[in-house]
mmCIF file of C-alpha atoms and ligand atoms in Angstrom:
data_model
loop_
_atom_site.group_PDB
_atom_site.id
_atom_site.type_symbol
_atom_site.label_atom_id
_atom_site.label_comp_id
_atom_site.label_asym_id
_atom_site.label_seq_id
_atom_site.Cartn_x
_atom_site.Cartn_y
_atom_site.Cartn_z
ATOM 1 C CA UNK A 16 2.132 25.720 15.271
ATOM 2 C CA UNK A 17 1.296 28.911 13.406
ATOM 3 C CA UNK A 18 2.694 32.019 15.032
ATOM 4 C CA UNK A 19 -0.110 34.000 13.382
ATOM 5 C CA UNK A 20 -2.847 32.564 15.514
ATOM 6 C CA UNK A 21 -2.456 32.849 19.284
ATOM 7 C CA UNK A 22 -5.287 31.082 21.091
ATOM 8 C CA UNK A 23 -3.719 30.056 24.366
ATOM 9 C CA UNK A 24 -1.247 31.833 26.639
ATOM 10 C CA UNK A 25 0.716 31.361 29.830
ATOM 11 C CA UNK A 26 1.203 34.579 31.756
ATOM 12 C CA UNK A 27 4.404 34.867 33.771
ATOM 13 C CA UNK A 28 3.945 37.507 36.444
ATOM 14 C CA UNK A 29 0.868 38.274 38.510
ATOM 15 C CA UNK A 30 1.387 41.969 39.184
ATOM 16 C CA UNK A 31 -0.327 45.114 37.961
ATOM 17 C CA UNK A 32 -0.102 44.475 34.211
ATOM 18 C CA UNK A 33 -0.709 40.712 34.369
ATOM 19 C CA UNK A 34 -3.804 41.336 36.504
ATOM 20 C CA UNK A 35 -5.345 43.478 33.733
ATOM 21 C CA UNK A 36 -4.067 41.691 30.633
ATOM 22 C CA UNK A 37 -5.067 38.214 31.891
ATOM 23 C CA UNK A 38 -8.648 39.309 32.572
ATOM 24 C CA UNK A 39 -9.068 41.128 29.277
ATOM 25 C CA UNK A 40 -7.630 38.239 27.239
ATOM 26 C CA UNK A 41 -9.858 35.804 29.126
ATOM 27 C CA UNK A 42 -12.903 37.987 28.358
ATOM 28 C CA UNK A 43 -11.846 38.058 24.691
ATOM 29 C CA UNK A 44 -11.879 34.250 24.521
ATOM 30 C CA UNK A 45 -8.130 33.564 24.762
ATOM 31 C CA UNK A 46 -7.448 30.437 26.801
ATOM 32 C CA UNK A 47 -5.244 31.377 29.766
ATOM 33 C CA UNK A 48 -3.552 28.074 30.563
ATOM 34 C CA UNK A 49 -1.519 29.180 33.562
ATOM 35 C CA UNK A 50 -0.401 32.099 35.711
ATOM 36 C CA UNK A 51 3.159 31.827 37.008
ATOM 37 C CA UNK A 52 4.779 34.082 39.601
ATOM 38 C CA UNK A 53 7.276 33.729 42.435
ATOM 39 C CA UNK A 54 4.639 33.037 45.012
ATOM 40 C CA UNK A 55 1.311 31.246 44.996
ATOM 41 C CA UNK A 56 -0.182 34.118 46.981
ATOM 42 C CA UNK A 57 -0.142 36.265 43.828
ATOM 43 C CA UNK A 58 -0.535 33.629 41.079
ATOM 44 C CA UNK A 59 -3.454 31.694 42.621
ATOM 45 C CA UNK A 60 -6.027 34.519 42.975
ATOM 46 C CA UNK A 61 -5.375 35.725 39.433
ATOM 47 C CA UNK A 62 -5.450 32.162 38.077
ATOM 48 C CA UNK A 63 -8.766 31.546 39.858
ATOM 49 C CA UNK A 64 -10.225 34.705 38.315
ATOM 50 C CA UNK A 65 -9.358 33.576 34.779
ATOM 51 C CA UNK A 66 -9.967 29.825 35.289
ATOM 52 C CA UNK A 67 -6.301 28.972 34.806
ATOM 53 C CA UNK A 68 -3.764 26.737 36.503
ATOM 54 C CA UNK A 69 -1.163 28.421 38.677
ATOM 55 C CA UNK A 70 2.453 27.935 39.676
ATOM 56 C CA UNK A 71 4.829 29.625 42.097
ATOM 57 C CA UNK A 72 8.048 28.944 40.191
ATOM 58 C CA UNK A 73 9.398 28.677 36.665
ATOM 59 C CA UNK A 74 10.121 24.935 36.860
ATOM 60 C CA UNK A 75 6.435 24.078 36.450
ATOM 61 C CA UNK A 76 5.656 26.247 33.425
ATOM 62 C CA UNK A 77 3.057 24.648 31.132
ATOM 63 C CA UNK A 78 4.795 23.854 27.816
ATOM 64 C CA UNK A 79 1.700 23.871 25.572
ATOM 65 C CA UNK A 80 0.776 27.532 25.195
ATOM 66 C CA UNK A 81 0.870 29.305 21.841
ATOM 67 C CA UNK A 82 2.470 32.296 23.561
ATOM 68 C CA UNK A 83 4.142 33.209 26.858
ATOM 69 C CA UNK A 84 3.457 36.737 28.111
ATOM 70 C CA UNK A 85 6.275 37.752 30.458
ATOM 71 C CA UNK A 86 5.016 40.554 32.639
ATOM 72 C CA UNK A 87 7.531 40.607 35.465
ATOM 73 C CA UNK A 88 9.644 43.461 36.843
ATOM 74 C CA UNK A 89 12.037 44.712 34.121
ATOM 75 C CA UNK A 90 15.123 43.391 35.930
ATOM 76 C CA UNK A 91 13.708 39.848 36.037
ATOM 77 C CA UNK A 92 12.757 39.606 32.332
ATOM 78 C CA UNK A 93 16.109 38.241 31.101
ATOM 79 C CA UNK A 94 16.246 35.617 33.870
ATOM 80 C CA UNK A 95 12.737 34.412 33.037
ATOM 81 C CA UNK A 96 13.610 34.230 29.329
ATOM 82 C CA UNK A 97 16.711 32.167 30.120
ATOM 83 C CA UNK A 98 14.816 29.790 32.399
ATOM 84 C CA UNK A 99 11.807 28.967 30.205
ATOM 85 C CA UNK A 100 11.979 26.698 27.120
ATOM 86 C CA UNK A 101 9.853 28.317 24.432
ATOM 87 C CA UNK A 102 10.592 25.887 21.546
ATOM 88 C CA UNK A 103 8.524 27.215 18.610
ATOM 89 C CA UNK A 104 6.100 29.095 20.830
ATOM 90 C CA UNK A 105 6.098 32.878 21.042
ATOM 91 C CA UNK A 106 7.775 34.728 23.905
ATOM 92 C CA UNK A 107 6.415 38.217 24.564
ATOM 93 C CA UNK A 108 7.312 40.853 27.138
ATOM 94 C CA UNK A 109 5.336 43.949 28.127
ATOM 95 C CA UNK A 110 8.106 46.421 29.016
ATOM 96 C CA UNK A 111 8.620 49.875 27.513
ATOM 97 C CA UNK A 112 12.392 50.045 27.861
ATOM 98 C CA UNK A 113 13.662 46.478 27.472
ATOM 99 C CA UNK A 114 14.860 45.857 23.904
ATOM 100 C CA UNK A 115 14.048 42.790 21.767
ATOM 101 C CA UNK A 116 17.662 41.611 22.061
ATOM 102 C CA UNK A 117 16.812 40.268 25.499
ATOM 103 C CA UNK A 118 15.178 37.257 23.759
ATOM 104 C CA UNK A 119 18.272 36.258 21.811
ATOM 105 C CA UNK A 120 19.341 33.468 21.584
ATOM 106 C CA UNK A 121 16.740 31.953 23.917
ATOM 107 C CA UNK A 122 13.580 32.229 21.777
ATOM 108 C CA UNK A 123 13.023 31.711 18.032
ATOM 109 C CA UNK A 124 9.770 33.685 17.844
ATOM 110 C CA UNK A 125 9.427 36.665 20.098
ATOM 111 C CA UNK A 126 7.992 40.118 20.406
ATOM 112 C CA UNK A 127 6.800 42.988 22.536
ATOM 113 C CA UNK A 128 3.328 44.029 23.617
ATOM 114 C CA UNK A 129 3.760 47.272 25.544
ATOM 115 C CA UNK A 130 0.587 48.929 26.831
ATOM 116 C CA UNK A 131 1.166 52.659 27.142
ATOM 117 C CA UNK A 132 -0.838 53.177 30.313
ATOM 118 C CA UNK A 133 -0.346 53.162 34.080
ATOM 119 C CA UNK A 134 -1.854 50.050 35.658
ATOM 120 C CA UNK A 135 -2.714 49.279 39.251
ATOM 121 C CA UNK A 136 -4.222 45.965 40.339
ATOM 122 C CA UNK A 137 -7.942 46.267 40.966
ATOM 123 C CA UNK A 138 -8.334 49.651 39.257
ATOM 124 C CA UNK A 139 -10.260 49.583 35.980
ATOM 125 C CA UNK A 140 -8.765 51.108 32.846
ATOM 126 C CA UNK A 141 -10.500 51.906 29.546
ATOM 127 C CA UNK A 142 -8.531 49.268 27.650
ATOM 128 C CA UNK A 143 -9.786 49.914 24.130
ATOM 129 C CA UNK A 144 -8.212 53.376 24.147
ATOM 130 C CA UNK A 145 -4.819 52.263 25.474
ATOM 131 C CA UNK A 146 -2.119 52.411 22.768
ATOM 132 C CA UNK A 147 -0.423 49.012 22.478
ATOM 133 C CA UNK A 148 3.074 49.283 20.996
ATOM 134 C CA UNK A 149 4.139 46.065 19.297
ATOM 135 C CA UNK A 150 7.265 44.647 17.687
ATOM 136 C CA UNK A 151 8.269 41.104 16.678
ATOM 137 C CA UNK A 152 11.045 38.874 15.409
ATOM 138 C CA UNK A 153 9.321 37.936 12.132
ATOM 139 C CA UNK A 154 6.191 38.794 10.091
ATOM 140 C CA UNK A 155 4.099 35.803 11.280
ATOM 141 C CA UNK A 156 4.816 36.532 14.938
ATOM 142 C CA UNK A 157 4.056 40.212 14.362
ATOM 143 C CA UNK A 158 0.741 39.242 12.820
ATOM 144 C CA UNK A 159 -0.062 36.993 15.823
ATOM 145 C CA UNK A 160 0.820 39.704 18.328
ATOM 146 C CA UNK A 161 -1.118 42.312 16.338
ATOM 147 C CA UNK A 162 -4.264 40.131 16.454
ATOM 148 C CA UNK A 163 -3.813 39.511 20.173
ATOM 149 C CA UNK A 164 -3.367 43.238 20.865
ATOM 150 C CA UNK A 165 -6.404 43.970 18.675
ATOM 151 C CA UNK A 166 -8.538 41.926 21.064
ATOM 152 C CA UNK A 167 -7.572 44.387 23.797
ATOM 153 C CA UNK A 168 -7.374 47.757 22.110
ATOM 154 C CA UNK A 169 -8.323 49.832 19.067
ATOM 155 C CA UNK A 170 -4.864 51.456 19.039
ATOM 156 C CA UNK A 171 -2.212 48.952 18.053
ATOM 157 C CA UNK A 172 0.953 50.591 16.715
ATOM 158 C CA UNK A 173 4.101 48.910 15.406
ATOM 159 C CA UNK A 174 7.204 50.653 16.791
ATOM 160 C CA UNK A 175 10.931 49.939 16.744
ATOM 161 C CA UNK A 176 12.912 49.424 19.938
ATOM 162 C CA UNK A 177 14.284 52.937 19.630
ATOM 163 C CA UNK A 178 10.861 54.515 19.169
ATOM 164 C CA UNK A 179 9.324 52.518 22.037
ATOM 165 C CA UNK A 180 12.152 53.415 24.433
ATOM 166 C CA UNK A 181 11.736 57.077 23.524
ATOM 167 C CA UNK A 182 7.974 56.888 24.078
ATOM 168 C CA UNK A 183 8.655 55.215 27.428
ATOM 169 C CA UNK A 184 11.065 58.028 28.355
ATOM 170 C CA UNK A 185 8.359 60.591 27.548
ATOM 171 C CA UNK A 186 5.868 58.526 29.568
ATOM 172 C CA UNK A 187 8.156 58.598 32.606
ATOM 173 C CA UNK A 188 8.045 62.416 32.522
ATOM 174 C CA UNK A 189 4.314 62.632 31.711
ATOM 175 C CA UNK A 190 3.157 60.048 34.243
ATOM 176 C CA UNK A 191 5.708 58.948 36.834
ATOM 177 C CA UNK A 192 7.371 62.316 37.444
ATOM 178 C CA UNK A 193 4.075 64.214 37.322
ATOM 179 C CA UNK A 194 2.559 61.807 39.841
ATOM 180 C CA UNK A 195 5.593 62.230 42.080
ATOM 181 C CA UNK A 196 5.084 65.998 41.952
ATOM 182 C CA UNK A 197 1.476 65.464 43.073
ATOM 183 C CA UNK A 198 2.771 63.308 45.927
ATOM 184 C CA UNK A 199 5.238 66.025 46.967
ATOM 185 C CA UNK A 200 2.477 68.638 46.841
ATOM 186 C CA UNK A 201 0.252 66.432 49.007
ATOM 187 C CA UNK A 202 3.067 65.978 51.526
ATOM 188 C CA UNK A 203 3.807 69.726 51.703
ATOM 189 C CA UNK A 204 0.177 70.434 52.563
ATOM 190 C CA UNK A 205 -0.196 67.511 54.961
ATOM 191 C CA UNK A 206 2.889 68.588 56.926
ATOM 192 C CA UNK A 207 1.098 71.869 57.647
ATOM 193 C CA UNK A 208 -2.247 70.173 58.393
ATOM 194 C CA UNK A 209 -3.765 71.545 55.153
ATOM 195 C CA UNK A 210 -6.088 69.672 52.821
ATOM 196 C CA UNK A 211 -4.846 68.086 49.573
ATOM 197 C CA UNK A 212 -8.413 68.576 48.246
ATOM 198 C CA UNK A 213 -7.611 72.294 47.816
ATOM 199 C CA UNK A 214 -5.258 71.455 44.955
ATOM 200 C CA UNK A 215 -7.611 69.294 42.911
ATOM 201 C CA UNK A 216 -9.255 71.997 40.721
ATOM 202 C CA UNK A 217 -5.751 73.277 39.922
ATOM 203 C CA UNK A 218 -4.516 69.793 39.062
ATOM 204 C CA UNK A 219 -7.554 69.180 36.835
ATOM 205 C CA UNK A 220 -7.151 72.459 34.932
ATOM 206 C CA UNK A 221 -3.396 71.884 34.503
ATOM 207 C CA UNK A 222 -4.054 68.503 32.892
ATOM 208 C CA UNK A 223 -6.891 69.880 30.769
ATOM 209 C CA UNK A 224 -4.740 72.690 29.359
ATOM 210 C CA UNK A 225 -1.822 70.328 28.671
ATOM 211 C CA UNK A 226 -4.156 67.981 26.799
ATOM 212 C CA UNK A 227 -5.804 70.696 24.726
ATOM 213 C CA UNK A 228 -2.658 72.265 23.290
ATOM 214 C CA UNK A 229 1.089 72.334 23.771
ATOM 215 C CA UNK A 230 1.964 72.388 27.486
ATOM 216 C CA UNK A 231 4.950 74.584 26.625
ATOM 217 C CA UNK A 232 2.520 77.365 25.607
ATOM 218 C CA UNK A 233 0.629 77.449 28.901
ATOM 219 C CA UNK A 234 3.396 77.288 31.525
ATOM 220 C CA UNK A 235 2.760 79.627 34.459
ATOM 221 C CA UNK A 236 4.411 80.177 37.865
ATOM 222 C CA UNK A 237 7.368 82.007 39.416
ATOM 223 C CA UNK A 238 10.065 80.239 37.332
ATOM 224 C CA UNK A 239 8.716 81.368 33.958
ATOM 225 C CA UNK A 240 8.028 84.862 35.313
ATOM 226 C CA UNK A 241 11.576 85.061 36.686
ATOM 227 C CA UNK A 242 10.241 85.894 40.125
ATOM 228 C CA UNK A 243 13.380 85.169 42.183
ATOM 229 C CA UNK A 244 12.061 86.601 45.440
ATOM 230 C CA UNK A 245 9.222 84.095 45.513
ATOM 231 C CA UNK A 246 11.493 81.232 44.461
ATOM 232 C CA UNK A 247 14.011 82.061 47.237
ATOM 233 C CA UNK A 248 11.182 82.085 49.767
ATOM 234 C CA UNK A 249 9.978 78.677 48.589
ATOM 235 C CA UNK A 250 13.488 77.243 48.778
ATOM 236 C CA UNK A 251 13.824 78.593 52.330
ATOM 237 C CA UNK A 252 10.537 76.914 53.290
ATOM 238 C CA UNK A 253 12.022 73.590 52.184
ATOM 239 C CA UNK A 254 15.057 73.981 54.489
ATOM 240 C CA UNK A 255 14.435 70.623 56.178
ATOM 241 C CA UNK A 256 14.619 68.783 52.865
ATOM 242 C CA UNK A 257 17.759 69.629 50.857
ATOM 243 C CA UNK A 258 16.811 67.105 48.166
ATOM 244 C CA UNK A 259 13.525 68.902 47.514
ATOM 245 C CA UNK A 260 15.359 72.244 47.522
ATOM 246 C CA UNK A 261 17.640 70.891 44.808
ATOM 247 C CA UNK A 262 14.666 69.536 42.861
ATOM 248 C CA UNK A 263 12.901 72.917 43.101
ATOM 249 C CA UNK A 264 16.008 74.742 41.823
ATOM 250 C CA UNK A 265 16.607 72.265 38.983
ATOM 251 C CA UNK A 266 13.039 72.242 37.698
ATOM 252 C CA UNK A 267 12.783 76.032 37.943
ATOM 253 C CA UNK A 268 16.052 76.400 36.027
ATOM 254 C CA UNK A 269 14.797 73.988 33.372
ATOM 255 C CA UNK A 270 11.491 75.861 33.009
ATOM 256 C CA UNK A 271 13.404 79.135 32.513
ATOM 257 C CA UNK A 272 15.837 77.673 29.975
ATOM 258 C CA UNK A 273 13.051 75.914 28.035
ATOM 259 C CA UNK A 274 11.291 79.298 27.809
ATOM 260 C CA UNK A 275 14.498 80.965 26.539
ATOM 261 C CA UNK A 276 14.968 78.255 23.881
ATOM 262 C CA UNK A 277 11.436 78.717 22.515
ATOM 263 C CA UNK A 278 11.896 82.533 22.350
ATOM 264 C CA UNK A 279 15.173 82.335 20.379
HETATM 265 N N1 NAP B 302 2.571 48.964 35.939
HETATM 266 C C1 NAP B 302 2.459 49.649 34.833
HETATM 267 O O1 NAP B 302 1.774 50.660 34.818
HETATM 268 C C2 NAP B 302 3.117 49.161 33.563
HETATM 269 C C3 NAP B 302 2.664 49.706 32.343
HETATM 270 C C4 NAP B 302 3.193 49.221 31.153
HETATM 271 C C5 NAP B 302 4.177 48.229 31.173
HETATM 272 N N2 NAP B 302 4.625 47.755 32.372
HETATM 273 C C6 NAP B 302 5.641 46.686 32.337
HETATM 274 O O2 NAP B 302 5.012 45.431 32.637
HETATM 275 C C7 NAP B 302 5.925 44.607 33.389
HETATM 276 C C8 NAP B 302 5.282 44.223 34.707
HETATM 277 O O3 NAP B 302 5.038 45.398 35.458
HETATM 278 P P1 NAP B 302 4.058 45.377 36.732
HETATM 279 O O4 NAP B 302 3.835 46.796 37.118
HETATM 280 O O5 NAP B 302 2.891 44.503 36.454
HETATM 281 O O6 NAP B 302 5.011 44.676 37.794
HETATM 282 P P2 NAP B 302 4.647 44.254 39.299
HETATM 283 O O7 NAP B 302 3.280 44.719 39.669
HETATM 284 O O8 NAP B 302 5.827 44.646 40.121
HETATM 285 O O9 NAP B 302 4.590 42.660 39.202
HETATM 286 C C9 NAP B 302 5.704 41.907 38.858
HETATM 287 C C10 NAP B 302 5.308 40.443 38.890
HETATM 288 O O10 NAP B 302 6.422 39.707 38.423
HETATM 289 C C11 NAP B 302 6.600 38.584 39.258
HETATM 290 N N3 NAP B 302 8.022 38.219 39.203
HETATM 291 C C12 NAP B 302 9.097 38.994 39.475
HETATM 292 N N4 NAP B 302 10.223 38.280 39.297
HETATM 293 C C13 NAP B 302 9.835 37.051 38.880
HETATM 294 C C14 NAP B 302 10.529 35.868 38.542
HETATM 295 N N5 NAP B 302 11.854 35.815 38.589
HETATM 296 N N6 NAP B 302 9.800 34.779 38.177
HETATM 297 C C15 NAP B 302 8.446 34.805 38.126
HETATM 298 N N7 NAP B 302 7.730 35.922 38.442
HETATM 299 C C16 NAP B 302 8.426 37.003 38.820
HETATM 300 C C17 NAP B 302 6.165 39.030 40.621
HETATM 301 O O11 NAP B 302 5.859 37.880 41.362
HETATM 302 P P3 NAP B 302 5.262 37.947 42.882
HETATM 303 O O12 NAP B 302 3.863 38.429 42.711
HETATM 304 O O13 NAP B 302 5.288 36.531 43.302
HETATM 305 O O14 NAP B 302 6.143 38.874 43.631
HETATM 306 C C18 NAP B 302 4.961 39.904 40.273
HETATM 307 O O15 NAP B 302 3.801 39.112 40.169
HETATM 308 C C19 NAP B 302 7.222 45.397 33.521
HETATM 309 O O16 NAP B 302 8.063 45.033 32.471
HETATM 310 C C20 NAP B 302 6.769 46.848 33.343
HETATM 311 O O17 NAP B 302 7.797 47.670 32.807
HETATM 312 C C21 NAP B 302 4.110 48.176 33.563
#
């Protein structure tokens, strides 16, 4: 087979990413041969949606696909790679922080197709604007993965392991930690019977400002103003949750020291 021309795939995993990638590849004319997960309750509905076969274990993986897209939880990627025979076919994973070494010595042609976006099953995403970070074992495989990614997005970027892991680290701060802060804010209001809706204009404007320029230039709040009285009061209000108190202190300290670094 030619690694440059991927026309059929098996998708291993039926979670958030697989749910999106399978549908978009199907729409783009790629033949999805099979969806494989640990349980038929997740593989079957996705397989039905993309007219594919399904399996609930790795022993029944279809051996005829041009490429195998492994979109399972990060900790399970190496086990899946060990358990599937890829022969000359391409093995691909979709993780931000799992390096290409995970494929060695189990696959001859392999690569990474990491979509830099947060995915939830059933929630539409503007795919063509999602950056897809790619890497591969050899030029032909890279070309095949680039073409596949190009069917999904207008932003396909070749990155090294080191660059991708760094981008993933930044993404954890920009997305996962930020979302957790929103969840904490919601909880603080809910505990007092107050509406989370009140915060939404503030959340929108925060995001807008951070997108329009450098977020470091538009930081506001008691930590950057050095308003210790207010900060002490906030910490006292969190007395029932020592972990949140610690988080409040740490983030405030980091905001203050980041401000000092930019001034010097
Ligand atoms: N979610 C995101 O926003 C996002 C964004 C970019 C990249 N990624 C990456 O994409 C990958 C998948 O993430 P996800 O969020 O889609 O995960 P997820 O929603 O947790 O789904 C994981 C899927 O993997 C299957 N699975 C786990 N262990 C398996 C095994 N040993 N054999 C076969 N299937 C197995 C699960 O099967 P069951 O359904 O049977 O439990 C499930 O369908 C990860 O590497 C992640 O880092 C995620």
